[in-house]
XYZ file of N, CA and C in Angstrom:
210
model
N 170.197 141.035 98.313
C 170.948 141.182 99.536
C 170.788 142.610 100.035
N 170.633 142.740 101.304
C 170.440 144.039 101.918
C 171.789 144.610 102.343
N 172.196 145.704 101.717
C 173.499 146.312 102.023
C 173.553 146.787 103.470
N 172.413 146.997 104.087
C 172.382 147.437 105.479
C 172.950 146.391 106.429
N 173.062 145.149 105.973
C 173.722 144.121 106.776
C 175.148 144.531 107.116
N 175.759 145.266 106.204
C 177.154 145.661 106.380
C 177.305 146.944 107.180
N 176.228 147.655 107.370
C 176.319 148.958 108.018
C 175.496 149.011 109.293
N 175.373 147.901 109.950
C 174.637 147.820 111.209
C 175.237 148.814 112.208
N 174.434 149.783 112.715
C 174.973 150.794 113.627
C 175.568 150.205 114.908
N 175.034 149.094 115.353
C 175.571 148.458 116.561
C 177.001 147.979 116.338
N 177.287 147.535 115.124
C 178.614 147.011 114.823
C 179.636 148.113 114.605
N 179.171 149.309 114.299
C 180.116 150.394 114.044
C 180.626 151.021 115.334
N 180.191 150.511 116.468
C 180.631 151.060 117.747
C 182.023 150.585 118.133
N 182.536 149.562 117.472
C 183.865 149.080 117.809
C 184.832 149.377 116.670
N 186.103 149.424 117.012
C 187.128 149.648 115.996
C 187.595 148.284 115.495
N 187.650 148.157 114.193
C 188.041 146.877 113.610
C 189.198 147.086 112.656
N 190.102 146.126 112.664
C 191.171 146.190 111.681
C 190.684 145.512 110.400
N 191.518 145.498 109.407
C 191.134 144.974 108.098
C 190.724 143.502 108.169
N 191.410 142.717 108.985
C 191.067 141.294 109.123
C 189.699 141.112 109.758
N 189.371 141.944 110.737
C 188.053 141.865 111.372
C 186.940 142.177 110.376
N 187.148 143.216 109.594
C 186.148 143.605 108.597
C 186.002 142.502 107.557
N 187.116 141.948 107.096
C 187.080 140.862 106.115
C 186.295 139.669 106.666
N 186.582 139.287 107.897
C 185.896 138.145 108.503
C 184.401 138.420 108.649
N 184.054 139.631 109.011
C 182.642 140.003 109.158
C 181.908 139.923 107.821
N 182.497 140.526 106.794
C 181.876 140.499 105.464
C 181.786 139.064 104.957
N 182.842 138.301 105.135
C 182.844 136.900 104.698
C 181.736 136.116 105.380
N 181.544 136.326 106.676
C 180.505 135.587 107.398
C 179.111 135.917 106.868
N 178.901 137.160 106.476
C 177.604 137.546 105.916
C 177.420 136.938 104.531
N 178.436 137.065 103.684
C 178.306 136.576 102.311
C 178.175 135.065 102.233
N 178.796 134.360 103.151
C 178.674 132.899 103.145
C 177.258 132.439 103.478
N 176.486 133.291 104.115
C 175.096 132.963 104.464
C 174.107 133.520 103.435
N 174.628 134.196 102.416
C 173.785 134.863 101.425
C 173.710 134.009 100.169
N 172.527 133.886 99.622
C 172.356 133.066 98.424
C 172.984 133.739 97.204
N 173.289 132.922 96.232
C 173.865 133.424 94.986
C 172.914 134.423 94.338
N 171.639 134.105 94.335
C 170.652 134.988 93.713
C 170.603 136.343 94.402
N 170.671 136.346 95.736
C 170.681 137.618 96.470
C 171.932 138.431 96.152
N 173.073 137.739 96.046
C 174.303 138.451 95.707
C 174.230 139.034 94.301
N 173.683 138.276 93.350
C 173.553 138.776 91.985
C 172.586 139.959 91.921
N 171.542 139.899 92.698
C 170.604 141.026 92.751
C 171.290 142.275 93.275
N 172.106 142.105 94.293
C 172.833 143.239 94.844
C 173.827 143.790 93.821
N 174.519 142.899 93.114
C 175.463 143.350 92.086
C 174.770 144.161 91.006
N 173.538 143.818 90.701
C 172.788 144.563 89.689
C 172.514 145.995 90.098
N 172.582 146.290 91.379
C 172.332 147.653 91.848
C 173.594 148.516 91.844
N 174.748 147.900 91.637
C 176.003 148.644 91.672
C 176.190 149.477 90.410
N 176.922 150.555 90.570
C 177.268 151.356 89.398
C 178.274 150.576 88.560
N 178.419 150.990 87.326
C 179.382 150.328 86.446
C 180.799 150.464 87.015
N 181.100 151.614 87.572
C 182.421 151.849 88.157
C 182.677 150.916 89.340
N 181.683 150.749 90.220
C 181.843 149.837 91.357
C 181.983 148.396 90.898
N 181.237 148.041 89.889
C 181.324 146.684 89.358
C 182.708 146.421 88.768
N 183.245 147.393 88.062
C 184.604 147.255 87.531
C 185.611 147.084 88.662
N 185.437 147.851 89.733
C 186.395 147.772 90.842
C 186.345 146.409 91.527
N 185.228 145.722 91.432
C 185.119 144.365 91.975
C 185.691 143.324 91.021
N 185.387 143.483 89.750
C 185.711 142.445 88.782
C 187.169 142.460 88.324
N 187.770 143.614 88.202
C 189.145 143.697 87.693
C 190.113 142.921 88.576
N 190.117 143.122 89.889
C 191.055 142.338 90.710
C 190.778 140.834 90.646
N 189.504 140.460 90.620
C 189.151 139.040 90.573
C 189.699 138.387 89.308
N 189.410 138.973 88.145
C 189.848 138.365 86.897
C 191.359 138.471 86.717
N 191.970 139.517 87.236
C 193.432 139.621 87.186
C 194.077 138.483 87.968
N 193.538 138.200 89.136
C 194.068 137.103 89.950
C 193.886 135.766 89.251
N 192.699 135.540 88.680
C 192.438 134.285 87.981
C 193.366 134.117 86.781
N 193.600 135.190 86.036
C 194.493 135.120 84.890
C 195.921 134.834 85.343
N 196.357 135.479 86.407
C 197.706 135.227 86.936
C 197.864 133.775 87.358
N 196.853 133.216 88.008
C 196.897 131.814 88.420
C 196.975 130.904 87.210
N 196.181 131.207 86.186
C 196.166 130.401 84.970
C 197.525 130.439 84.282
N 198.107 131.623 84.190
C 199.417 131.753 83.555
C 200.492 131.008 84.352
N 200.416 131.086 85.672
C 201.383 130.374 86.513
C 201.238 128.868 86.331
N 200.023 128.364 86.224
C 199.794 126.935 86.009
C 200.355 126.471 84.671
N 200.245 127.307 83.659
C 200.746 126.946 82.333
C 202.271 126.886 82.312
N 202.914 127.671 83.171
C 204.377 127.696 83.202
C 204.960 126.472 83.889
N 204.149 125.763 84.664
C 204.649 124.590 85.381
C 204.827 123.415 84.493
């Protein structure tokens, strides 16, 4: 995946709130193959990878624990 998709200079001309940015990133990632995303993840530093994975797994664990309590 080409990180430049996210930094298109034409798109930086407008001001976007957090929801706009989320929708933009989501639209790009939904069109990106799993293999391309994994390739991009391989280029991330260990610190960046941790910052992505910790919230994801924390949320999944919280959901699992909540399901067990029901």
